[in-house]
mmCIF file with all atom_site columns, C-alpha atoms in Angstrom:
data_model
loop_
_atom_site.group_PDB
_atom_site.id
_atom_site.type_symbol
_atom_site.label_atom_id
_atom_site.label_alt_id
_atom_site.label_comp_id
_atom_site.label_asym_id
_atom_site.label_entity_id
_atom_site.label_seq_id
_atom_site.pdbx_PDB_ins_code
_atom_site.Cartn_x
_atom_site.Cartn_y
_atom_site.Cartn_z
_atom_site.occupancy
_atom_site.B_iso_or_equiv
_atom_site.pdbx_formal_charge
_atom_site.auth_seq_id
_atom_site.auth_comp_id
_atom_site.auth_asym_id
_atom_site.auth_atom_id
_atom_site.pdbx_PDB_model_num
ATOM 1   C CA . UNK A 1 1   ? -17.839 -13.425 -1.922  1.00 49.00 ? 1   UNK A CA 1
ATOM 2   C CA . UNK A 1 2   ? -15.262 -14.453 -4.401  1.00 50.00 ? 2   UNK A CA 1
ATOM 3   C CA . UNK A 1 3   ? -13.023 -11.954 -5.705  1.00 59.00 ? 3   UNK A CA 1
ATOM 4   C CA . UNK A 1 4   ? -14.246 -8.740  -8.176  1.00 58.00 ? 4   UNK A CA 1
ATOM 5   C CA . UNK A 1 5   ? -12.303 -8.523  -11.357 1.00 53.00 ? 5   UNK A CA 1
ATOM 6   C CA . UNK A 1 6   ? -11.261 -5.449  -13.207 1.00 52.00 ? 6   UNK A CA 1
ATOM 7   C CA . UNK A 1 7   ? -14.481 -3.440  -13.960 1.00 51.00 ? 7   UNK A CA 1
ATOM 8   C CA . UNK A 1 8   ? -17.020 -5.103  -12.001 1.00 48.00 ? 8   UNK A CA 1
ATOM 9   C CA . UNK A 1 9   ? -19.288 -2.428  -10.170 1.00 62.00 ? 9   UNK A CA 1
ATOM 10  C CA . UNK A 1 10  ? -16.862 -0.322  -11.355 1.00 83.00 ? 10  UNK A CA 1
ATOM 11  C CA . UNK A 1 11  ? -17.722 2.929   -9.069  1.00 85.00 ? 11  UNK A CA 1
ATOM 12  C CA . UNK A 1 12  ? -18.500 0.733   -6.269  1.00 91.00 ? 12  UNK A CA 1
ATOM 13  C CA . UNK A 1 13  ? -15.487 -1.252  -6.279  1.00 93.00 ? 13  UNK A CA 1
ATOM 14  C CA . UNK A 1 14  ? -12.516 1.257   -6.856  1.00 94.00 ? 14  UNK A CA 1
ATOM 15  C CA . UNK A 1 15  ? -14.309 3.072   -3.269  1.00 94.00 ? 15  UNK A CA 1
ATOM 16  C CA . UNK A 1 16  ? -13.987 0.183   -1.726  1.00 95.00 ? 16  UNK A CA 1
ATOM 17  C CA . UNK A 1 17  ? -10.437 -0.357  -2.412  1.00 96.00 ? 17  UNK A CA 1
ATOM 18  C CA . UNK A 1 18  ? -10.058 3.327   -1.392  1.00 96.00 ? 18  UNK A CA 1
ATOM 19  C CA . UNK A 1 19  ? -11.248 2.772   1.906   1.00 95.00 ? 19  UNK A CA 1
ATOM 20  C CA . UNK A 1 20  ? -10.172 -0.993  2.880   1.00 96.00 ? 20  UNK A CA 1
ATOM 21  C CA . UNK A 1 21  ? -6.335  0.889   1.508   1.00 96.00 ? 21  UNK A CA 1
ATOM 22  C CA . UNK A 1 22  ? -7.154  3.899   3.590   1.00 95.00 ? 22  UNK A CA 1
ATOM 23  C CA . UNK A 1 23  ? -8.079  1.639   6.970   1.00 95.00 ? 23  UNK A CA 1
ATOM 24  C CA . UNK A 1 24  ? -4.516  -0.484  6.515   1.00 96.00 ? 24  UNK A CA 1
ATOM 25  C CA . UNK A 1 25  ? -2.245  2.335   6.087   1.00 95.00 ? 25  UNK A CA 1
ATOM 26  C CA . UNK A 1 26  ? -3.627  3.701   9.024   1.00 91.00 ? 26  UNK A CA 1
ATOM 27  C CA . UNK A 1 27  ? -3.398  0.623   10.770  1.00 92.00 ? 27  UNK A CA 1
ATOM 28  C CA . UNK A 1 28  ? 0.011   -0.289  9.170   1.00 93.00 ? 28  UNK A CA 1
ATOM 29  C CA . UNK A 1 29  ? 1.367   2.381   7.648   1.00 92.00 ? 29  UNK A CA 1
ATOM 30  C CA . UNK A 1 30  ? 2.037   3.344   3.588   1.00 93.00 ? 30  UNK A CA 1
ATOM 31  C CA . UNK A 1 31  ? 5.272   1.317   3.486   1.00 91.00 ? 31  UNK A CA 1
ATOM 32  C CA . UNK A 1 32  ? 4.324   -1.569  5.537   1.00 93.00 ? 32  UNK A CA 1
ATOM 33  C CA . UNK A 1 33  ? 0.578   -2.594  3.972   1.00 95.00 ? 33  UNK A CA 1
ATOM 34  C CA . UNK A 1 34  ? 1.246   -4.887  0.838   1.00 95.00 ? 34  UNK A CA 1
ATOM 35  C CA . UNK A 1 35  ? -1.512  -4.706  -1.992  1.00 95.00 ? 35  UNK A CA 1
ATOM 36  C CA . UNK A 1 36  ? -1.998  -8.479  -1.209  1.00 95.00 ? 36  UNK A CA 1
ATOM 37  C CA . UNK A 1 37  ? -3.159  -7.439  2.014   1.00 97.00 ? 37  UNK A CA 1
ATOM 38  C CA . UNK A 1 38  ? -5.103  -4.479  0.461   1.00 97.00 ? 38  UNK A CA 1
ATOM 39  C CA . UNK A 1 39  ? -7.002  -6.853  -2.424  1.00 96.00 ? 39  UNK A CA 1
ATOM 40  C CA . UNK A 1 40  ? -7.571  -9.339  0.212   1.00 96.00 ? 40  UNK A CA 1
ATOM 41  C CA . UNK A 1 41  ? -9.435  -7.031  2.585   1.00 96.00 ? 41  UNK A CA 1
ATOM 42  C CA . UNK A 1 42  ? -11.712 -5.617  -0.541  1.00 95.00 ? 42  UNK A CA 1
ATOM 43  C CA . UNK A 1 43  ? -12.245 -9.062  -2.097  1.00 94.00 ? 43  UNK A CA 1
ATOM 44  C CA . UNK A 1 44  ? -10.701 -7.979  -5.366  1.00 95.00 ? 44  UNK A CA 1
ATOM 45  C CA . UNK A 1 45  ? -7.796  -9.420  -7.429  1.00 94.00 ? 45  UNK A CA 1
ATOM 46  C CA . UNK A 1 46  ? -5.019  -7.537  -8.656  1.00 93.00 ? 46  UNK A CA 1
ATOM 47  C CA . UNK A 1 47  ? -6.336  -6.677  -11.473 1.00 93.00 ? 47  UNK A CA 1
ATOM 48  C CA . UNK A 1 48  ? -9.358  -4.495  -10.125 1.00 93.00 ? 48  UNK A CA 1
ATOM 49  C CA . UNK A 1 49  ? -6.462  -2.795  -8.622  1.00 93.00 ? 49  UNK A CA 1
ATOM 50  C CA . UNK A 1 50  ? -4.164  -2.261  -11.182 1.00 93.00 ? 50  UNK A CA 1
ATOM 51  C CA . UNK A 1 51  ? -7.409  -1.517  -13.629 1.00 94.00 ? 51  UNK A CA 1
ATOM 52  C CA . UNK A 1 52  ? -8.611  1.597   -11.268 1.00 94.00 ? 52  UNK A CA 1
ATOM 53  C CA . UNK A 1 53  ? -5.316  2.986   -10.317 1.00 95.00 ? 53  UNK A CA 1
ATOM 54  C CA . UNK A 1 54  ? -2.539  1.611   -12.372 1.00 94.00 ? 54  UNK A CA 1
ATOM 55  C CA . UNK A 1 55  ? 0.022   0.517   -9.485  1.00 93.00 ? 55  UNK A CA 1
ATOM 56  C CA . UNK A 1 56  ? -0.106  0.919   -5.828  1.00 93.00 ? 56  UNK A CA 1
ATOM 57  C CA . UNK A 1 57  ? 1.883   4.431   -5.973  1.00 93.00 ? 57  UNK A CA 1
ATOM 58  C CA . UNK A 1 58  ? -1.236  5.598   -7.877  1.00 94.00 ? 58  UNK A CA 1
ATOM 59  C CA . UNK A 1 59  ? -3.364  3.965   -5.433  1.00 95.00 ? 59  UNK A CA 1
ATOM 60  C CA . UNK A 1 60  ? -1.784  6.131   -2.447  1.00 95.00 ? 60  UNK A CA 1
ATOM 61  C CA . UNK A 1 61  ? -2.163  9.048   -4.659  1.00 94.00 ? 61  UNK A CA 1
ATOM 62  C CA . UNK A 1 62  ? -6.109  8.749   -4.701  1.00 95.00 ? 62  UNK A CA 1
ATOM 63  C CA . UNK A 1 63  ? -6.237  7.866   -1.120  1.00 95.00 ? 63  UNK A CA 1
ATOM 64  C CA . UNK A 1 64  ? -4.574  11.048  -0.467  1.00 94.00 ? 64  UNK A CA 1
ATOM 65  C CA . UNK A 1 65  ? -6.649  13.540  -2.881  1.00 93.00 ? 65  UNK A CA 1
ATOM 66  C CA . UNK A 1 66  ? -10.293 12.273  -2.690  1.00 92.00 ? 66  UNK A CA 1
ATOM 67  C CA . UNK A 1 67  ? -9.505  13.754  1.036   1.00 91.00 ? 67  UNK A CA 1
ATOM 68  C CA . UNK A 1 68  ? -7.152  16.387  0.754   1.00 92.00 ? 68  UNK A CA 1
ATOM 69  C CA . UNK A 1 69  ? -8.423  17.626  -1.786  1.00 93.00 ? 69  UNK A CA 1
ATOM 70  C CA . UNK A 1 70  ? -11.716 18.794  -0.773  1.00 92.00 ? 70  UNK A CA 1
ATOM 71  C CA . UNK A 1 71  ? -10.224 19.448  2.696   1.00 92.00 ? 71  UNK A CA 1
ATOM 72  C CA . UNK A 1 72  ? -7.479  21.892  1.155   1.00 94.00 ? 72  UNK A CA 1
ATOM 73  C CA . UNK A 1 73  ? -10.492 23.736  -1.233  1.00 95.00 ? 73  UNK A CA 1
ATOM 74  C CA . UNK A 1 74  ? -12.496 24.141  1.731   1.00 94.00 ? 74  UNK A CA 1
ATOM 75  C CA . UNK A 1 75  ? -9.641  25.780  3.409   1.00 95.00 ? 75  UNK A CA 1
ATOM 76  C CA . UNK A 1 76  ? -9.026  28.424  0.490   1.00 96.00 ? 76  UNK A CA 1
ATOM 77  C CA . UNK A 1 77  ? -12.880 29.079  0.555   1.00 96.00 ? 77  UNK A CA 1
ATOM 78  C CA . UNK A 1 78  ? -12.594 30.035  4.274   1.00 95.00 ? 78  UNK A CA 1
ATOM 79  C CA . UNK A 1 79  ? -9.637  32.213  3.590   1.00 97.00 ? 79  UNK A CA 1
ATOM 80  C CA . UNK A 1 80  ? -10.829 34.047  0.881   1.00 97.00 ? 80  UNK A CA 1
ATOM 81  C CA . UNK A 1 81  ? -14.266 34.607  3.093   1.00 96.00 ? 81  UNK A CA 1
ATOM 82  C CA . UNK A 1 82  ? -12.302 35.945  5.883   1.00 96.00 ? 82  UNK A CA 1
ATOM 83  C CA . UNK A 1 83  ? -9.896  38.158  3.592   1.00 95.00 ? 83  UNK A CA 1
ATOM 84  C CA . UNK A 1 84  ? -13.383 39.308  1.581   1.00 96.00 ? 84  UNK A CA 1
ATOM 85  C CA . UNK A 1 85  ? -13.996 41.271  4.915   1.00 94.00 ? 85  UNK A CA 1
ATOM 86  C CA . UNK A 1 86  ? -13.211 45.257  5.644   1.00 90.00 ? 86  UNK A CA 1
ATOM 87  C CA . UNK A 1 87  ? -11.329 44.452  8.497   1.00 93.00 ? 87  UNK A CA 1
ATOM 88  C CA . UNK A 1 88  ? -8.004  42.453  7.845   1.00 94.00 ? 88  UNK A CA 1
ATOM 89  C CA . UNK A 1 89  ? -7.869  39.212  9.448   1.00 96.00 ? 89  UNK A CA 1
ATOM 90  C CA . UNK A 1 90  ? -6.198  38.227  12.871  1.00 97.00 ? 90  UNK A CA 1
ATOM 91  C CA . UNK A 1 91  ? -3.990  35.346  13.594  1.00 98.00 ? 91  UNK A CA 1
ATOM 92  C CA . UNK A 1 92  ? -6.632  33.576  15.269  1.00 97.00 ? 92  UNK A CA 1
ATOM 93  C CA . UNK A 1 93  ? -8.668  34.073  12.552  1.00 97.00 ? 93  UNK A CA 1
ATOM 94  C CA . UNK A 1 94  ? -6.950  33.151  10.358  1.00 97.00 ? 94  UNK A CA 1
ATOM 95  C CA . UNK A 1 95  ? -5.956  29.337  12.441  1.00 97.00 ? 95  UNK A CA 1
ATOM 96  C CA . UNK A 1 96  ? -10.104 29.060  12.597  1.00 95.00 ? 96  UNK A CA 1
ATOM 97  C CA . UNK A 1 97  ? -10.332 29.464  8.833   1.00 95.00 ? 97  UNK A CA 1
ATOM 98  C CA . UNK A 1 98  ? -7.221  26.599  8.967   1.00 95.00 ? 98  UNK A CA 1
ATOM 99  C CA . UNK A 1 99  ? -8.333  24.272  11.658  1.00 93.00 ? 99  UNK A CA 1
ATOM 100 C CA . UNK A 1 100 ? -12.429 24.791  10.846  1.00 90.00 ? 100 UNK A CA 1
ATOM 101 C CA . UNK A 1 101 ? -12.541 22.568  7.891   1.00 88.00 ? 101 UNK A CA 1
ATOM 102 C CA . UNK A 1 102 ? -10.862 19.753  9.880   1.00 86.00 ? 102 UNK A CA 1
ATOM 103 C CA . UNK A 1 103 ? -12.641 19.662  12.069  1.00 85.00 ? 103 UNK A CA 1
ATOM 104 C CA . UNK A 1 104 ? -15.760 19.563  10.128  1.00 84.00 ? 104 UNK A CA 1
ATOM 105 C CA . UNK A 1 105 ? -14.056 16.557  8.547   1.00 82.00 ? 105 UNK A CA 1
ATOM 106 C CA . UNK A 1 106 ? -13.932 15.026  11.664  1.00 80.00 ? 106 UNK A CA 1
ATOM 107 C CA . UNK A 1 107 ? -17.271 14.402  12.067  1.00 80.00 ? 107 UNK A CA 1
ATOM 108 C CA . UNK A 1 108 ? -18.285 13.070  8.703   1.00 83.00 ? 108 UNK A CA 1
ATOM 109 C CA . UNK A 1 109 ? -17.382 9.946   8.424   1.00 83.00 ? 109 UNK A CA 1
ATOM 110 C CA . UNK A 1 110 ? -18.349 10.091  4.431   1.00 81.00 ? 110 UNK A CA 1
ATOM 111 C CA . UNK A 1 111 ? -15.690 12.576  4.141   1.00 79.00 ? 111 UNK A CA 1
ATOM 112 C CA . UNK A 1 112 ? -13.112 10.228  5.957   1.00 80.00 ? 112 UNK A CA 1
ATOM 113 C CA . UNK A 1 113 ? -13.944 11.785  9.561   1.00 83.00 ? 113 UNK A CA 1
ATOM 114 C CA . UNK A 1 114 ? -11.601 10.994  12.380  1.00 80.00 ? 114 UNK A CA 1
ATOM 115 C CA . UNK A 1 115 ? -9.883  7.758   10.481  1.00 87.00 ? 115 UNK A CA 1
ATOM 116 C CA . UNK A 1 116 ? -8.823  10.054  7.956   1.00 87.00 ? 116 UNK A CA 1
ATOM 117 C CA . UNK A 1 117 ? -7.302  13.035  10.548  1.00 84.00 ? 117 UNK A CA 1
ATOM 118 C CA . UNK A 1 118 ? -5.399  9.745   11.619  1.00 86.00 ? 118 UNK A CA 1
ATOM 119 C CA . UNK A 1 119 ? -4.014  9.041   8.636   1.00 89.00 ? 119 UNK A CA 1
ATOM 120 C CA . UNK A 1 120 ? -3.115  12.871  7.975   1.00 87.00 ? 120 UNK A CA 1
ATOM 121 C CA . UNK A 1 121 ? -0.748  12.337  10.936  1.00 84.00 ? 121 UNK A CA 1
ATOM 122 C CA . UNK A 1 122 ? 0.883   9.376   9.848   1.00 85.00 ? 122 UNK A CA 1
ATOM 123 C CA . UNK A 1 123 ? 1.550   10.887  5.834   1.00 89.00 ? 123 UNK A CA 1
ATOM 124 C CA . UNK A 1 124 ? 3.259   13.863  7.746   1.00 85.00 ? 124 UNK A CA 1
ATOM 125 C CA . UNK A 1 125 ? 5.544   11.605  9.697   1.00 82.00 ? 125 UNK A CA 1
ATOM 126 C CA . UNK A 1 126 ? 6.210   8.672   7.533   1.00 83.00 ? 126 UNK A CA 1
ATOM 127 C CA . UNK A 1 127 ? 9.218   8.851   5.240   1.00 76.00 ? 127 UNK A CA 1
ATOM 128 C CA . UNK A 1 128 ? 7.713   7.351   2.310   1.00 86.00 ? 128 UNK A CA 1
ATOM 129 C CA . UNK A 1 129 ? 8.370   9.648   -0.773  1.00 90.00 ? 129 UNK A CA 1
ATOM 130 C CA . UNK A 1 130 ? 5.027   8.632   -2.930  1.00 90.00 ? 130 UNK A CA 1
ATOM 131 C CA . UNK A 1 131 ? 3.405   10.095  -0.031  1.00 92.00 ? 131 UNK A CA 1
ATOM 132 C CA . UNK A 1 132 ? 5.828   13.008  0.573   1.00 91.00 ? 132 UNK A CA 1
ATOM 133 C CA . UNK A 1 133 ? 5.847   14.405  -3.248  1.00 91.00 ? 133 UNK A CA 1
ATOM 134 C CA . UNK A 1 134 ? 1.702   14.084  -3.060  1.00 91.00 ? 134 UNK A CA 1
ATOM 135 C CA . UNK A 1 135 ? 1.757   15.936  0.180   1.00 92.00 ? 135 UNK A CA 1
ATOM 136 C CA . UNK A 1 136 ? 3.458   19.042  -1.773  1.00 92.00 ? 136 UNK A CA 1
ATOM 137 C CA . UNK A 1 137 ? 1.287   18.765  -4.301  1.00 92.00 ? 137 UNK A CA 1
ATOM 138 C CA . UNK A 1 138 ? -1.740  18.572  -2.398  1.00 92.00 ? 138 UNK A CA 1
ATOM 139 C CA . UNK A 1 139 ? -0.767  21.658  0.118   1.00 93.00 ? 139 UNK A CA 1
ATOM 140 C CA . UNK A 1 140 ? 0.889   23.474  -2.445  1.00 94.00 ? 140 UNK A CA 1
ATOM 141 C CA . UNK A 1 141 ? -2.232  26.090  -2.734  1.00 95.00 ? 141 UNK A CA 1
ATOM 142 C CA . UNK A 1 142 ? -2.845  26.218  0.795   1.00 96.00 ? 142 UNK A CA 1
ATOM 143 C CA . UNK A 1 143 ? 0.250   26.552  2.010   1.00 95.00 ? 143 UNK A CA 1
ATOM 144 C CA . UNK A 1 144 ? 0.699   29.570  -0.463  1.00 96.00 ? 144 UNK A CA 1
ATOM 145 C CA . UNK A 1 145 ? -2.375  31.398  0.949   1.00 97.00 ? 145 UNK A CA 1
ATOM 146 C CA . UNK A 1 146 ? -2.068  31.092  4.170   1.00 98.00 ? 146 UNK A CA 1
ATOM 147 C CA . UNK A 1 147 ? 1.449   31.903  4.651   1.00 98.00 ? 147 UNK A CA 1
ATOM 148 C CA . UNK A 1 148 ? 0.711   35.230  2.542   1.00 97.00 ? 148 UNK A CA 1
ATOM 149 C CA . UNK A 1 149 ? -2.232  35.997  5.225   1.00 98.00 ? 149 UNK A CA 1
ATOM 150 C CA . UNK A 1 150 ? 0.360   34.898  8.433   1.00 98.00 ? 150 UNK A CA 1
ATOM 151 C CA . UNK A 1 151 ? 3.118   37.518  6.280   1.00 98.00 ? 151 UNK A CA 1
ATOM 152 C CA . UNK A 1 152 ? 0.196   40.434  6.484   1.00 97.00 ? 152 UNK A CA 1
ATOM 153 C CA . UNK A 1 153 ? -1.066  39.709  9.829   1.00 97.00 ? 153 UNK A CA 1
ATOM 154 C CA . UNK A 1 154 ? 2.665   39.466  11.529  1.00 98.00 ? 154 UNK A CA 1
ATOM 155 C CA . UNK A 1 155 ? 4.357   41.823  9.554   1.00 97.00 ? 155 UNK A CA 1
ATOM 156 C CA . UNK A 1 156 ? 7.212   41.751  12.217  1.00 95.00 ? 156 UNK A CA 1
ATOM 157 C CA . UNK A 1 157 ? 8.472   38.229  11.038  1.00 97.00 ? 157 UNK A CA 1
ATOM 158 C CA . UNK A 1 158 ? 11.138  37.901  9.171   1.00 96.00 ? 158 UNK A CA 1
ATOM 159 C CA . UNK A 1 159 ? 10.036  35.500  6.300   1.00 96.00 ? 159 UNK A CA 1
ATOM 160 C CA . UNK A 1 160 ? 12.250  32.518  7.472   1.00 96.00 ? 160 UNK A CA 1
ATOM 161 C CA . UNK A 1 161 ? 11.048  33.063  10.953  1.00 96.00 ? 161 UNK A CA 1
ATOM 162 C CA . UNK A 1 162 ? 7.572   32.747  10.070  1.00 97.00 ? 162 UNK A CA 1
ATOM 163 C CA . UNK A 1 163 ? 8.278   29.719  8.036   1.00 97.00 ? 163 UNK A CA 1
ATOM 164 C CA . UNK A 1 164 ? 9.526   28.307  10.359  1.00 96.00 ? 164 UNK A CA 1
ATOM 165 C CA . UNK A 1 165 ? 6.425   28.665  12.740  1.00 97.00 ? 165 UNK A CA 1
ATOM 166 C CA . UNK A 1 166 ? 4.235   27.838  10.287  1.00 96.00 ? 166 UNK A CA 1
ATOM 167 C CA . UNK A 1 167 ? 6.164   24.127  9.819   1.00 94.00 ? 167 UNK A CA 1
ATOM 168 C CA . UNK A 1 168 ? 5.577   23.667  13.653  1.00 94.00 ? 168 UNK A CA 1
ATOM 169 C CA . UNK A 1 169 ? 2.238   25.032  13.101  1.00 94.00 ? 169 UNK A CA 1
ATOM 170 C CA . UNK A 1 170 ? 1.587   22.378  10.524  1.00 90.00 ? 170 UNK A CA 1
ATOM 171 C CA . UNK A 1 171 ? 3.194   19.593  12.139  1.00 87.00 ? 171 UNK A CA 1
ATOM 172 C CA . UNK A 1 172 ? 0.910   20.720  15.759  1.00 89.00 ? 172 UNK A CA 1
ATOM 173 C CA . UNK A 1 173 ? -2.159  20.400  13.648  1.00 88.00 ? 173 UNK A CA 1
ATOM 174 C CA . UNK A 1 174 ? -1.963  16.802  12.208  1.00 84.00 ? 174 UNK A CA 1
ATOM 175 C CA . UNK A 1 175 ? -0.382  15.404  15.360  1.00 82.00 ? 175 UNK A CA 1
ATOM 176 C CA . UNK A 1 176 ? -3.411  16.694  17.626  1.00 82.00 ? 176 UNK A CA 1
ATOM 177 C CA . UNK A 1 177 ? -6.293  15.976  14.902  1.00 76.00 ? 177 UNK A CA 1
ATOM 178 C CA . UNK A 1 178 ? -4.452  12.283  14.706  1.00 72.00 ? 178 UNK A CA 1
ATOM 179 C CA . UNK A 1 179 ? -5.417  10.988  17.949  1.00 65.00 ? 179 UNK A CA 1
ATOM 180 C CA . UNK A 1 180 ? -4.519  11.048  21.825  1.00 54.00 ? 180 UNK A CA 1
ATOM 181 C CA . UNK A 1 181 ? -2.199  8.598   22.364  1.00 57.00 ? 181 UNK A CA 1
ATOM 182 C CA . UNK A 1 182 ? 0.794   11.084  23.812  1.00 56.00 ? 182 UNK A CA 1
ATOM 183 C CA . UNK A 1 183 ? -2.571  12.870  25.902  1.00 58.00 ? 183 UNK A CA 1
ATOM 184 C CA . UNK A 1 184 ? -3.164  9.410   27.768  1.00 59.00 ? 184 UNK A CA 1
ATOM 185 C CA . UNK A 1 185 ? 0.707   9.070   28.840  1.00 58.00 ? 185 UNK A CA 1
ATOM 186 C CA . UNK A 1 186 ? 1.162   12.900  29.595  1.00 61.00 ? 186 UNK A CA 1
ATOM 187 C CA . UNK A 1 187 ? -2.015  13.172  31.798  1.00 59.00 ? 187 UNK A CA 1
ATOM 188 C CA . UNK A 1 188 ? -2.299  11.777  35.273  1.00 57.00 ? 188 UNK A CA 1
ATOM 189 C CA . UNK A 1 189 ? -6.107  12.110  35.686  1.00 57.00 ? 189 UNK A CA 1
ATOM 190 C CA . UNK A 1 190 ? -9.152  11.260  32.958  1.00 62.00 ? 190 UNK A CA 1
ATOM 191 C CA . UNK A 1 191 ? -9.465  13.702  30.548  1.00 59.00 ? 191 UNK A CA 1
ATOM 192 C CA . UNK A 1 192 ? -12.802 14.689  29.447  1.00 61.00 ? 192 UNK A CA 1
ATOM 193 C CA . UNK A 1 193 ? -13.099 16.507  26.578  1.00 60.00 ? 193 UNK A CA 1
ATOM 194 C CA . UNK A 1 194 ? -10.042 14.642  24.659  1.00 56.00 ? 194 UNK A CA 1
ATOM 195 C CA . UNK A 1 195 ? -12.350 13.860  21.847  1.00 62.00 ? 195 UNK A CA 1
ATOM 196 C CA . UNK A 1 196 ? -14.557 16.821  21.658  1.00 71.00 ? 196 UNK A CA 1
ATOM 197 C CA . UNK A 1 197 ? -13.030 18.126  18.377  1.00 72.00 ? 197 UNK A CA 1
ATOM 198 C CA . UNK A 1 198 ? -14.648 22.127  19.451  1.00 79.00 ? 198 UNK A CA 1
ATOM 199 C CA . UNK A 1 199 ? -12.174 21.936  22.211  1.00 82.00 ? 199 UNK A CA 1
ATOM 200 C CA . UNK A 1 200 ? -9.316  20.701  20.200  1.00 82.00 ? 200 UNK A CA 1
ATOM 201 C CA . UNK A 1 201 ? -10.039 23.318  17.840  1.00 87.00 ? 201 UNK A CA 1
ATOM 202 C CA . UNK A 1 202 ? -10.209 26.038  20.757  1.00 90.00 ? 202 UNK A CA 1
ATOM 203 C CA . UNK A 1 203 ? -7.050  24.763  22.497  1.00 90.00 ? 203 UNK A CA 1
ATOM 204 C CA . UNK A 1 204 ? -4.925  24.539  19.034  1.00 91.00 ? 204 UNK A CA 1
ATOM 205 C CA . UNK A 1 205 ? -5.951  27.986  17.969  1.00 95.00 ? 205 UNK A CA 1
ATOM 206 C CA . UNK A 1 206 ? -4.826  29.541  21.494  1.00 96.00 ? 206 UNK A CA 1
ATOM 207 C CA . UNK A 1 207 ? -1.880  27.348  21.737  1.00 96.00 ? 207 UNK A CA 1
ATOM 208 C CA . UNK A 1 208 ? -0.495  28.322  17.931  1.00 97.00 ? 208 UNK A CA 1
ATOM 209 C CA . UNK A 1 209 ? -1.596  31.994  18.062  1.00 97.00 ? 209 UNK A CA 1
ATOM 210 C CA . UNK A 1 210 ? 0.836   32.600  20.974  1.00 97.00 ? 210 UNK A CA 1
ATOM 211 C CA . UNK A 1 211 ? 3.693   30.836  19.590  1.00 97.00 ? 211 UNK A CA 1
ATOM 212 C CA . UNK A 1 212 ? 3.027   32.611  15.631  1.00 97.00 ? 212 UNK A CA 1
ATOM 213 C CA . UNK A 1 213 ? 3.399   35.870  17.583  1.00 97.00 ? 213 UNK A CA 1
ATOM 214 C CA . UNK A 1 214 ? 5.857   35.170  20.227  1.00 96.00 ? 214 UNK A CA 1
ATOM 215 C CA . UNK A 1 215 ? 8.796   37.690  19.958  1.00 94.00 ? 215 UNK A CA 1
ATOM 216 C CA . UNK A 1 216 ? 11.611  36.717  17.543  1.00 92.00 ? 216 UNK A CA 1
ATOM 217 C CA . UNK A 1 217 ? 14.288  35.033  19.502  1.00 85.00 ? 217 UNK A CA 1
ATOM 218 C CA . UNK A 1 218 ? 17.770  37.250  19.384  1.00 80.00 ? 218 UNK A CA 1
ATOM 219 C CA . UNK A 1 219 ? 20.255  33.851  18.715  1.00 66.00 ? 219 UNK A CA 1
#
C-alpha cells in the first residue's frame, strides 16, 4: 500500500499512527524510535504525521493521553465511589480503587491492554522530558486525590514521609503492571500465575499496604 498523505481516512489514519508509535516506543523506547521508523511502519509520509499532530513531541503527547487519560478518570471515579461511602476508606481500599482500573486496562486490548501497562513502565523510567512534563500533567489530578485519601487514612505520616511512600508506591505499580522480566531471573522454579493480572493486583495491594503503614523509621 503506498503511503497515506495528510488527511486521507483521516480518523483511521491518525489511530494508526497512534498505535504503530505506541508499539515502537515500547519496543525502542521514546528517544530511540525515529518518526522515519514510525511513518514507515503506518505507511504514511511525513506529512500525515505532521498534519495530525504537528511534530513528534505532539505525537508522544497523544500516545500518552488517549491512555492515561481515561485510565487516570477512571481512577478518580473509583475514589470518589469509595469516599461516597459512610465508612472512611482503608489503605487497601484505597490501592484497589488505584490498581483496579489497570488492571481492567489490561485486558482490553482496545484500551491499550497489556502493551500499554508496558509502555507505562518505560515513560516512568525513561529520561526523556516530552514524556516527563506529560506525565505531570497527566497524574496531576490523581496524584492530588489519592495522596489526600493516603493523608486521612494514615494520619500518623508525616507529609514528606508519606510522599515519599507514595513515589515507591507509584514506581512498584508501573514496574509490576510492565511485565516479568526481573520475575523470570529472581525465581528458580515456573511461576504460574505471573500473568494472571487478579493476582498481581492481590499481591501489589498486600505488598504496598504494609510498606504505606510500616512505622516511621527514627533516622
Amino acid at each position: 500500500m503506498a503511503a497515506e498523505v495528510a488527511g486521507g481516512g483521516s480518523h483511521v489514519t491518525k489511530q494508526r499512527i497512534l498505535d504503530v508509535a505506541e508499539r515502537l516506543f515500547v519496543e525502542r523506547g521514546f528517544s530511540s524510535t525515529s518518526l522515519r521508523m514510525i511513518t514507515t511502519d503506518a505507511e504514511v509520509n511525513l506529512a500525515a504525521v505532521n498534519y495530525h499532530f504537528g511534530s513528534k513531541e505532539g505525537m508522544i503527547e497523544e500516545v500518552l493521553k488517549r491512555r492515561l487519560a481515561p485510565l487516570n478518570r477512571e481512577r478518580v471515579v473509583a475514589l470518589d465511589a469509595l469516599e461516597a461511602l459512610s465508612v472512611a476508606p482503608t489503605v487497601q481500599e484505597i490501592l484497589k480503587a488505584y490498581i483496579s482500573a489497570a488492571v481492567k486496562l489490561s485486558r482490553d486490548p482496545a484500551a491499550g491492554g497489556f502493551l500499554f501497562l508496558r509502555l507505562l513502565g518505560r515513560a516512568f523510567t525513561e529520561p526523556n522530558e516530552i514524556v516527563k512534563r506529560q506525565m505531570q500533567q497527566q497524574y496531576d489530578e490523581v496524584a492530588r486525590r489519592y495522596r489526600r485519601a493516603f493523608a486521612k487514612a494514615l494520619p500518623q505520616l508525616p507529609e514528606q514521609e508519606l510522599i515519599w511512600r507514595m513515589h515507591f508506591m507509584f514506581g512498584a505499580i508501573a514496574y509490576a503492571m510492565a511485565g516479568s522480566d526481573i520475575m523470570q531471573i529472581v525465581a528458580s522454579c515456573e511461576l504460574k500465575d505471573v500473568n494472571d493480572f487478579n493476582a498481581l493486583s492481590e499481591r501489589l495491594v498486600h505488598f504496598l499496604s504494609a510498606g504505606l503503614q510500616a512505622p516511621v523509621p527514627t533516622v
